[in-house]
Short mmCIF file of C-alpha atoms in Angstrom, two decimals:
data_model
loop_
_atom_site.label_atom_id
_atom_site.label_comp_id
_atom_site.label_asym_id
_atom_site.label_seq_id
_atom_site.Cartn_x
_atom_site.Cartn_y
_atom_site.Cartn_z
CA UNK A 24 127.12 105.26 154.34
CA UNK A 25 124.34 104.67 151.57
CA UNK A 26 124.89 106.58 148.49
CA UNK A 27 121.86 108.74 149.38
CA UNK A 28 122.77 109.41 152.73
CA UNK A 29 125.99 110.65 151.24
CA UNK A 30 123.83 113.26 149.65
CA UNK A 31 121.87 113.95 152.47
CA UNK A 32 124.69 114.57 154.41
CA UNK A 33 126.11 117.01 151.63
CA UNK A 34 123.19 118.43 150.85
CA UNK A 35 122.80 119.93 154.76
CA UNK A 36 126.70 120.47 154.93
CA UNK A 37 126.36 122.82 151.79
CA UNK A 38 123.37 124.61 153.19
CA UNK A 39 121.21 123.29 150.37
CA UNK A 40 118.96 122.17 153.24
CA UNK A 41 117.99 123.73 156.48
CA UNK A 42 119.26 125.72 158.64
CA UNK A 43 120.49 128.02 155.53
CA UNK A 44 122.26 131.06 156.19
CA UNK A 45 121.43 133.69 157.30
CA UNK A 46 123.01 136.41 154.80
CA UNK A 47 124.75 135.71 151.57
CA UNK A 48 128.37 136.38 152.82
CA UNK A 49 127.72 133.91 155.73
CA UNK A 50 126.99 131.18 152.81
CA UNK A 51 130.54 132.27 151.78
CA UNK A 52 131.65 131.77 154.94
CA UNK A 53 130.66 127.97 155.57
CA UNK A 54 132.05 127.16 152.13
CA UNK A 55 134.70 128.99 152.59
CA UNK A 56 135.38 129.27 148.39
CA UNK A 57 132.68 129.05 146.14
CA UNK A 58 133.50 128.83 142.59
CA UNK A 59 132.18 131.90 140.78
CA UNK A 60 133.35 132.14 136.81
CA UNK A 61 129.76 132.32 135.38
CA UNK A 62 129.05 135.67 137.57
CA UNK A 63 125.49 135.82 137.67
CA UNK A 64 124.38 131.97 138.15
CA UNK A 65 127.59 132.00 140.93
CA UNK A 66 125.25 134.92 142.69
CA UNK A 67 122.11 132.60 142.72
CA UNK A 68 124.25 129.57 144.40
CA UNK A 69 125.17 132.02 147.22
CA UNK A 70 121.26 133.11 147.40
CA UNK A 71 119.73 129.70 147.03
CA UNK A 72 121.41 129.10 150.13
CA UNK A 73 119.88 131.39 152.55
CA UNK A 74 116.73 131.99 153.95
CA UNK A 75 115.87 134.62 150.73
CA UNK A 76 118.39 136.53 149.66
CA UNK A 77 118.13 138.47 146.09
CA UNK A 78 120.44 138.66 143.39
CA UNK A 79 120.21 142.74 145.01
CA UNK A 80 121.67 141.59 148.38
CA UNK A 81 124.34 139.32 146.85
CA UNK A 82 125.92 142.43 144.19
CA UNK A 83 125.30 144.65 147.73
CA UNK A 84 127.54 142.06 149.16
CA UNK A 85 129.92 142.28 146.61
CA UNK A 86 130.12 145.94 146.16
CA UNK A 87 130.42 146.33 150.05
CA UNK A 88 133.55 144.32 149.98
CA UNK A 89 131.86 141.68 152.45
CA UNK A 90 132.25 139.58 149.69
CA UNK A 91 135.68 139.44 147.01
CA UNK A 92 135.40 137.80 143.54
CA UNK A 93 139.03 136.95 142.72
CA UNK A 94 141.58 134.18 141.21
CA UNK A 95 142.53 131.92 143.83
CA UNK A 96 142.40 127.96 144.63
CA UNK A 97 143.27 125.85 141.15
CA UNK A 98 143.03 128.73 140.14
CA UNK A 99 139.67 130.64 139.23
CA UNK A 100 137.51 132.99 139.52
CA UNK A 101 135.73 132.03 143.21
CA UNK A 102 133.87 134.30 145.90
CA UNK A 103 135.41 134.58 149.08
CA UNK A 104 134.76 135.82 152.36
CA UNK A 105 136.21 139.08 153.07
CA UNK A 106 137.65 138.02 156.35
CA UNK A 107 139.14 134.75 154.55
CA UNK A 108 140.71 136.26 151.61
CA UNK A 109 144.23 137.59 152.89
CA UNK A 110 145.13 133.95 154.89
CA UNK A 111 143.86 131.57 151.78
CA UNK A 112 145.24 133.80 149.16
CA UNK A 113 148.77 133.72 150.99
CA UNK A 114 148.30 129.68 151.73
CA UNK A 115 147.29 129.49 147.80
CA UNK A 116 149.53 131.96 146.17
CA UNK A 117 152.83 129.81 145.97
CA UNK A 118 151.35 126.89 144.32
CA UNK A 119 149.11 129.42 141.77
CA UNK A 120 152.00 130.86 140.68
CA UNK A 121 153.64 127.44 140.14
CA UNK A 122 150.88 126.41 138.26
CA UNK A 123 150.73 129.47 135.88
CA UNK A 124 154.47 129.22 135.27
CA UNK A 125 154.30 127.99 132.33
CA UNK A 126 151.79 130.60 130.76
CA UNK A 127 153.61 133.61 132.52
CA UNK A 128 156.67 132.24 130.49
CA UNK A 129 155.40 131.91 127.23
CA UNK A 130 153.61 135.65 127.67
CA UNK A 131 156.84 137.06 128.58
CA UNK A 132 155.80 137.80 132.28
CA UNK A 133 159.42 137.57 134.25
CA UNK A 134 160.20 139.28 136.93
CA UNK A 135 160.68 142.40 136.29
CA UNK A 136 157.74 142.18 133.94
CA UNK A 137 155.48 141.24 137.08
CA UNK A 138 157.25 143.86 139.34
CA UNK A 139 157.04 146.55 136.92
CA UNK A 140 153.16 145.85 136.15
CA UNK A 141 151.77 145.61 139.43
CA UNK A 142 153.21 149.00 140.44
CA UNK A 143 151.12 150.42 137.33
CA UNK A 144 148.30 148.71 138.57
CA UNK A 145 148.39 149.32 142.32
CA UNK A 146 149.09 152.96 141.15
CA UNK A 147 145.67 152.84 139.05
CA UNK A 148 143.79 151.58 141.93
CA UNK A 149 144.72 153.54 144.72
CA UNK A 150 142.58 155.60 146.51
CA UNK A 151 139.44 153.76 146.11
CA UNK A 152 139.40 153.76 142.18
CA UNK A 153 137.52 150.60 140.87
CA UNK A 154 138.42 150.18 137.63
CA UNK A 155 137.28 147.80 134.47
CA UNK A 156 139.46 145.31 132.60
CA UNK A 157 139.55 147.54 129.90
CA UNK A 158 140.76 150.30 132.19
CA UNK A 159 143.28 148.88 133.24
CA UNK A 160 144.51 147.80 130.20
CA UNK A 161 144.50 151.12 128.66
CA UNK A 162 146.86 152.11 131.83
CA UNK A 163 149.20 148.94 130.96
CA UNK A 164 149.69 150.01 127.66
CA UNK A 165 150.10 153.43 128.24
CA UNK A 166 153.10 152.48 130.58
CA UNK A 167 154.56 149.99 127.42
CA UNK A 168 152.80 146.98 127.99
CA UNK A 169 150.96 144.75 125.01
CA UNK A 170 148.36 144.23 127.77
CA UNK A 171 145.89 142.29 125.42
CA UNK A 172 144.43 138.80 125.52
CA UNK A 173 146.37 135.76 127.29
CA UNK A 174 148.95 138.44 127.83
CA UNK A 175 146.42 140.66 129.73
CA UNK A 176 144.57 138.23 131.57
CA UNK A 177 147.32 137.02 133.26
CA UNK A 178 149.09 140.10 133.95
CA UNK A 179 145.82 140.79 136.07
CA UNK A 180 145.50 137.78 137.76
CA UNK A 181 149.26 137.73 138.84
CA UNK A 182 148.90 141.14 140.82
CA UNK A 183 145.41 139.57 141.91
CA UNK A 184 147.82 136.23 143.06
CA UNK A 185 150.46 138.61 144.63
CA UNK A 186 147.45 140.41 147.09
CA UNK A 187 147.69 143.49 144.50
CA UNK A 188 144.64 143.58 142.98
CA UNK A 189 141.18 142.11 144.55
CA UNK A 190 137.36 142.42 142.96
CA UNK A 191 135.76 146.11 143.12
CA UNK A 192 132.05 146.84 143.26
CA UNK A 193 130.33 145.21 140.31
CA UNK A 194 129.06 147.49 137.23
CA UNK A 195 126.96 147.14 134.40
CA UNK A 196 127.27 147.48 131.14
CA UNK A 197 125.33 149.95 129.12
CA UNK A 198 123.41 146.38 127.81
CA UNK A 199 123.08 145.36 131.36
CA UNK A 200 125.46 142.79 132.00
CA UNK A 201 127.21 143.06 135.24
CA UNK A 202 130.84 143.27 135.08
CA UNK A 203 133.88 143.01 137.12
CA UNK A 204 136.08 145.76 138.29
CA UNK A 205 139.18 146.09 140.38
CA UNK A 206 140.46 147.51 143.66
CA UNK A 207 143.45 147.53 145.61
CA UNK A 208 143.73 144.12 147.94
CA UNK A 209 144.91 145.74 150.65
CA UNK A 210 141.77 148.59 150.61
CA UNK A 211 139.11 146.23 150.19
CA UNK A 212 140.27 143.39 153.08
CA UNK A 213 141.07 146.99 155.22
CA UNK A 214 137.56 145.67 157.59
CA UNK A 215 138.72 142.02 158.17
CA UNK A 216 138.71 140.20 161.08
CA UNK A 217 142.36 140.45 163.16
CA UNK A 218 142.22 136.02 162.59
CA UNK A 219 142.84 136.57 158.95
CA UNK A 220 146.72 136.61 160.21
CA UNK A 221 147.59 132.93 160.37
CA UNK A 222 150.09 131.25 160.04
CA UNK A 223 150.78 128.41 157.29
CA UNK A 224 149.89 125.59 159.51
CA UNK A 225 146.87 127.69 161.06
CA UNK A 226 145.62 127.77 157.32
CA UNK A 227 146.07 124.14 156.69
CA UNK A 228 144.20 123.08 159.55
CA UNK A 229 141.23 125.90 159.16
CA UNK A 230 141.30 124.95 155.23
CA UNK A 231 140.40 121.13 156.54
CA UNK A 232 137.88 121.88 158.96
CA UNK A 233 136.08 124.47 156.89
CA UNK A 234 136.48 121.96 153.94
CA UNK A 235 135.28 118.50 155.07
CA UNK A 236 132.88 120.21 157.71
CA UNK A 237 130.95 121.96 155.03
CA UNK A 238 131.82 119.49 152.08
CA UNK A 239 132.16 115.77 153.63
CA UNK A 240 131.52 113.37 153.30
CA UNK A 241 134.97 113.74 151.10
CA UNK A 242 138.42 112.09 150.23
CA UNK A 243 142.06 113.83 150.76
CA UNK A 244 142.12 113.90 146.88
CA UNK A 245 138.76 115.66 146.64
CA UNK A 246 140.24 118.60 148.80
CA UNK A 247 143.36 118.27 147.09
CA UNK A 248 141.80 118.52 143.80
CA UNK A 249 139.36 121.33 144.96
CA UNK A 250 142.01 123.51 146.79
CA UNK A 251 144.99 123.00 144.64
CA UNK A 252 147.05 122.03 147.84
CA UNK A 253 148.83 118.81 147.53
CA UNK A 254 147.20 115.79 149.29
CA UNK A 255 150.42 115.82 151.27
CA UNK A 256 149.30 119.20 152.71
CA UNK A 257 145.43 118.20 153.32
CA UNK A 258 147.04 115.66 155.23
CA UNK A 259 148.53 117.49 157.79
CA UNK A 260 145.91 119.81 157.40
CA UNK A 261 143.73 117.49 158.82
CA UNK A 262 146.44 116.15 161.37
CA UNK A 263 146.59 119.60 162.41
CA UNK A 264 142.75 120.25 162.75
CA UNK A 265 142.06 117.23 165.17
CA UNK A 266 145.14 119.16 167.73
CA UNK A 267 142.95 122.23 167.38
CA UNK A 268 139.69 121.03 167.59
CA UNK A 269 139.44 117.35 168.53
CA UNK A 270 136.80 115.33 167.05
CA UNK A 271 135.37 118.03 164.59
CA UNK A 272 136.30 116.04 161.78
CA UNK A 273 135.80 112.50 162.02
CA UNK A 274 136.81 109.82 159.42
CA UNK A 275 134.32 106.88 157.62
CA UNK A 276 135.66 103.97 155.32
CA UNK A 277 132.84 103.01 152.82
CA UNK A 278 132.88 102.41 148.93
CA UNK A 279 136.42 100.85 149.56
CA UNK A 280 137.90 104.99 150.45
CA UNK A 281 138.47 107.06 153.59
CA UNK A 282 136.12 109.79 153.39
CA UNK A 283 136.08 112.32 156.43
CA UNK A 284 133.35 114.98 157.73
CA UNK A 285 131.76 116.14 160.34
CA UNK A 286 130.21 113.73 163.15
CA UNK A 287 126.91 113.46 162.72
CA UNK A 288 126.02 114.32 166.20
CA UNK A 289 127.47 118.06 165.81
CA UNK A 290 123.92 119.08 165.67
CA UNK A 291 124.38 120.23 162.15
CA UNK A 292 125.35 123.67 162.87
CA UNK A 293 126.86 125.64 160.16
CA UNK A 294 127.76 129.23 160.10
CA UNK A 295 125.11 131.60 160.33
CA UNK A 296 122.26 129.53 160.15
CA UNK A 297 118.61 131.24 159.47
CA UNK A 298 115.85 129.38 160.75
CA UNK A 299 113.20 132.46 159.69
CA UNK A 300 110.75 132.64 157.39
CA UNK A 301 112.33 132.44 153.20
CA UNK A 302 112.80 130.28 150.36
CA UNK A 303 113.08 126.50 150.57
CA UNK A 304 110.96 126.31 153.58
CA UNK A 305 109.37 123.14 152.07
CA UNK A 306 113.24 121.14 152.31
CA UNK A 307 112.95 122.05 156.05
CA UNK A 308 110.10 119.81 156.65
CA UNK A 309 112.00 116.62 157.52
CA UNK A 310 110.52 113.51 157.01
CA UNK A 311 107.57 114.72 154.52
CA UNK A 312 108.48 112.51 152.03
CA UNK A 313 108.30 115.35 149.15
CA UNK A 314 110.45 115.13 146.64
CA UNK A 315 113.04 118.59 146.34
CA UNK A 316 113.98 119.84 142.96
CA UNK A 317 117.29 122.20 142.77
CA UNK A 318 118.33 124.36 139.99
CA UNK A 319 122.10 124.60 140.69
CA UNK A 320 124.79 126.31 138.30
CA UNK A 321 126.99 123.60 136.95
CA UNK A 322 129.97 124.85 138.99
CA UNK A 323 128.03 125.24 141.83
CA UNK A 324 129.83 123.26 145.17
CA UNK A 325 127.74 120.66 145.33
CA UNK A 326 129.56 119.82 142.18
CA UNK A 327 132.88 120.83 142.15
CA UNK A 328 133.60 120.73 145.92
CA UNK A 329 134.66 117.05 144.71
CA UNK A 330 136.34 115.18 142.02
CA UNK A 331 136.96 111.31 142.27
CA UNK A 332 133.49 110.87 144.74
CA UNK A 333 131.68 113.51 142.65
CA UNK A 334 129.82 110.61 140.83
CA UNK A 335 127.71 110.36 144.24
CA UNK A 336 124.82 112.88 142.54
CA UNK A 337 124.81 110.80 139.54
CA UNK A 338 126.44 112.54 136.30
CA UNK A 339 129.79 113.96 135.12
CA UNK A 340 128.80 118.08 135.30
CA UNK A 341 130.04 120.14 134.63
CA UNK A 342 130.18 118.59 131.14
CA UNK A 343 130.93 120.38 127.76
CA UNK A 344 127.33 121.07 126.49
CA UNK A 345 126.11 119.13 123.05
CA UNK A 346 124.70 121.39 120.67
CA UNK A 347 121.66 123.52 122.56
CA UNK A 348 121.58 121.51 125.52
CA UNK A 349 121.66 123.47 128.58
CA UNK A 350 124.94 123.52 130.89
CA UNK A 351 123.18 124.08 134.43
CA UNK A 352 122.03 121.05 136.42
CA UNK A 353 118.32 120.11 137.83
CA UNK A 354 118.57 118.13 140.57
CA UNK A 355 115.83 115.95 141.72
CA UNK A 356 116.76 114.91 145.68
CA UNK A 357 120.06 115.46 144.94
CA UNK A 358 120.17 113.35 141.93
CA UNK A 359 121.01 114.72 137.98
CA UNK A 360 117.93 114.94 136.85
CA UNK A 361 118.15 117.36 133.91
CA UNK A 362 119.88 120.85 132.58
CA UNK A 363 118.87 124.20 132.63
CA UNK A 364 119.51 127.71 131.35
CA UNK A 365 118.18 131.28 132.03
CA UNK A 366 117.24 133.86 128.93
CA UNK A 367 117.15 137.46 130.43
CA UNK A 368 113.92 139.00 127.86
CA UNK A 369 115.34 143.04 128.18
CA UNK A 370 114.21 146.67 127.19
CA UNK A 371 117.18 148.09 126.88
CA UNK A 372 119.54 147.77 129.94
CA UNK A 373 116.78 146.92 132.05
CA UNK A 374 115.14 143.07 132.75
CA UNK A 375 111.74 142.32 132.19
CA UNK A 376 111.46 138.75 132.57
CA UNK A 377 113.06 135.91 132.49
CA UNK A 378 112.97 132.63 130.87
CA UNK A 379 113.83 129.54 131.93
CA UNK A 380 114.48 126.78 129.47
CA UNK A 381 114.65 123.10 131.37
CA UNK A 382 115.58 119.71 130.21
CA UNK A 383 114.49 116.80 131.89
CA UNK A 384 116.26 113.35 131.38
CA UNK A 385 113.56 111.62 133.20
CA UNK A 386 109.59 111.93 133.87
CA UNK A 387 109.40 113.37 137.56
CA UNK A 388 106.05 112.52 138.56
CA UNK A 389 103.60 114.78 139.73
CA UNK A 390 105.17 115.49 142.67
CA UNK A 391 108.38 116.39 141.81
CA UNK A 392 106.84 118.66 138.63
CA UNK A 393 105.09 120.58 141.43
CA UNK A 394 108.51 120.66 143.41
CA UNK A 395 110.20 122.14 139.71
CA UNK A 396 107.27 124.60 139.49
CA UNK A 397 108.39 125.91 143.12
CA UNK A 398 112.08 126.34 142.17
CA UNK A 399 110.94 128.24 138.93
CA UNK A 400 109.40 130.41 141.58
CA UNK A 401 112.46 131.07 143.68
CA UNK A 402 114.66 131.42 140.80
CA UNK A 403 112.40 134.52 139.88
CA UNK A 404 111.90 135.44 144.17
CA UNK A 405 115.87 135.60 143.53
CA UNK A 406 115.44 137.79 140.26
CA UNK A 407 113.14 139.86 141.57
CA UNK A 408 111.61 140.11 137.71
CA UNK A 409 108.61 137.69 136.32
CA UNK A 410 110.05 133.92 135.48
CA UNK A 411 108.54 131.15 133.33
CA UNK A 412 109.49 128.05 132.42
CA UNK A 413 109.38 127.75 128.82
CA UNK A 414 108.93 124.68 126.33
CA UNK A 415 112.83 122.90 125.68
CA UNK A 416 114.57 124.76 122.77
CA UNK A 417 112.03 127.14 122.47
#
């Protein structure tokens, strides 16, 4: 494959390009995991691919339970599909806790620590309570816990590792930041589907067909590196997915590595596909020859849904941001192309406009500029509040 054919094929696969989803938790669903740290930019890569969905619809989402915000994979913070969460969390949750061994030890979480925290928690939780960080620190204290900092964090994200704890409905502060709570796991997966009972190899292989056929063309050590599995495991995973569903996956040698993905004559379906009227109508005209400009968080999937064949779009994101420059990625066609920020302008708690500050590495051309002009537009469709493009560091 040609390198942009690669991002073509990605592109599509991702649901940057037509046919987008249909809803916001159906994005989640052909991803599978989508990495969600920086909470409100990880909202607009979940509406950017669908056919218009509002950063409303995606907190609705989330505050339905439809979709969970929670520690899992490498581990961070991702969104998952609420149907998804209880196999990949207990495919994931070995290997997390291996790799946080060494911080649980050095903040004194043991055992009995663990044990003896997550009842406090699950206690704090139950019956529907959502509760803040800060809540439930005050509750781990209160029972003889330090329950601040490191310490804290990882206390949390243990019980969220052990299926204790899972995202709440989102809140916002009195400033207007939105802001994680907590719920109990098992109250908030209550509505998933009967599948979400697999067994390890059942999670392997769905992990490797929801993985390369959303995500390929990629390597074993891209969904390695993405999943925190071993490549050992991705392996088999992928062993395993060609018993259950022969030829859903196929493999392609190119660029001297075995890259696998879905065979190009699979029609290009992907879950919950819109083909109604929304945003990015003007990527669905194949063949135009228009240039496509995306504004796309720097830990969006297109990004880090690969590591050693991530140089494919062109630049090393999500990179450590020098001085004022930007951390969010333009791309033009699927190429770096620039960085880019929001500024929220507020009276009081409440949005008025927004402001988005964009650094170009490269003239565009006319074209393209007009293509930039359009995503400016979505970004504020997806706001729902008036958005301009500002002068860079203005």
């Amino acid at each position: 494959m040609e390198p942009l054919e690669v991002l073509r094929t990605r592109l599509t696969g991702q649901q940057l390009r037509g046919p987008r989803a249909a809803t916001a938790e159906e994005a989640v669903k052909n991803l599978l995991a989508v990495q969600a740290q920086e909470f409100p930019y990880a909202r607009w890569s979940l509406a950017q691919r669908t056919g218009g969905a509002t950063a409303v619809d995606v907190e609705q989402a989330l505050a339905d339970g439809r979709i969970l915000r929670t520690h899992i994979l490498r581990p961070t913070w991702h969104f998952v599909h609420r149907d998804d969460l209880p196999w990949l969390r207990a495919l994931s949750a070995p290997r997390l806790h291996q790799v946080n061994g060494g911080t649980y030890r050095s903040t004194g979480i043991d055992n009995e620590a663990a044990s003896r925290s997550a009842d406090v928690l699950a206690e704090a939780v139950a019956g529907g309570v959502h509760l803040t960080r800060e809540q439930l620190a005050a509750r781990l204290q209160g029972a003889g816990f330090a329950a601040k900092g490191l310490g804290l964090a990882y206390l949390i994200m243990h019980a969220e590792i052990s299926g204790v704890l899972v995202s709440g409905a989102p809140v916002r502060s009195p400033g207007g930041a939105l802001r994680q709570t907590y719920a109990a796991f098992d109250e908030r997966v209550a509505g998933a589907a009967p599948a979400a009972v697999l067994s390890r190899e059942e999670s392997l292989a769905a992990l490797a067909l929801r993985y390369f056929g959303s995500r390929g063309p990629a390597t074993v050590r891209d969904c390695a590196d993405w999943s925190g599995l071993t490549v050992t495991d991705v392996r088999k995973g992928l062993a395993l997915a060609e018993e259950t569903a022969p030829g859903a996956i196929v493999a392609a040698s190119f660029d001297g590595a075995d890259f696998y993905l879905r065979p190009p004559d699979s029609g290009g379906e992907t879950v919950g596909h819109s083909g109604g009227p929304g945003r990015g109508l003007e990527a669905e005209r194949a063949g135009d020859g228009r240039p496509q400009i995306d504004l796309v968080q720097c830990y969006d999937e297109y990004i880090m849904g690969y590591s050693v064949s991530r140089h494919y779009f062109g630049g090393t994101a999500p990179a450590y941001p020098f001085g004022d420059t930007p951390m969010h990625v333009v791309l033009s066609d699927g190429v770096l192309a620039g960085s880019w920020r929001h500024s929220l302008v507020r009276r009081g708690s409440a949005a008025q406009r927004c402001e988005l500050d964009i650094r170009l590495t490269r003239p565009l051309g006319h074209a393209a500029e007009q293509a930039l002009a359009v995503a400016v537009a979505e970004y504020g469709d997806f706001l729902e509040i008036p958005t301009v493009r500002i002068p860079a560091g203005s």
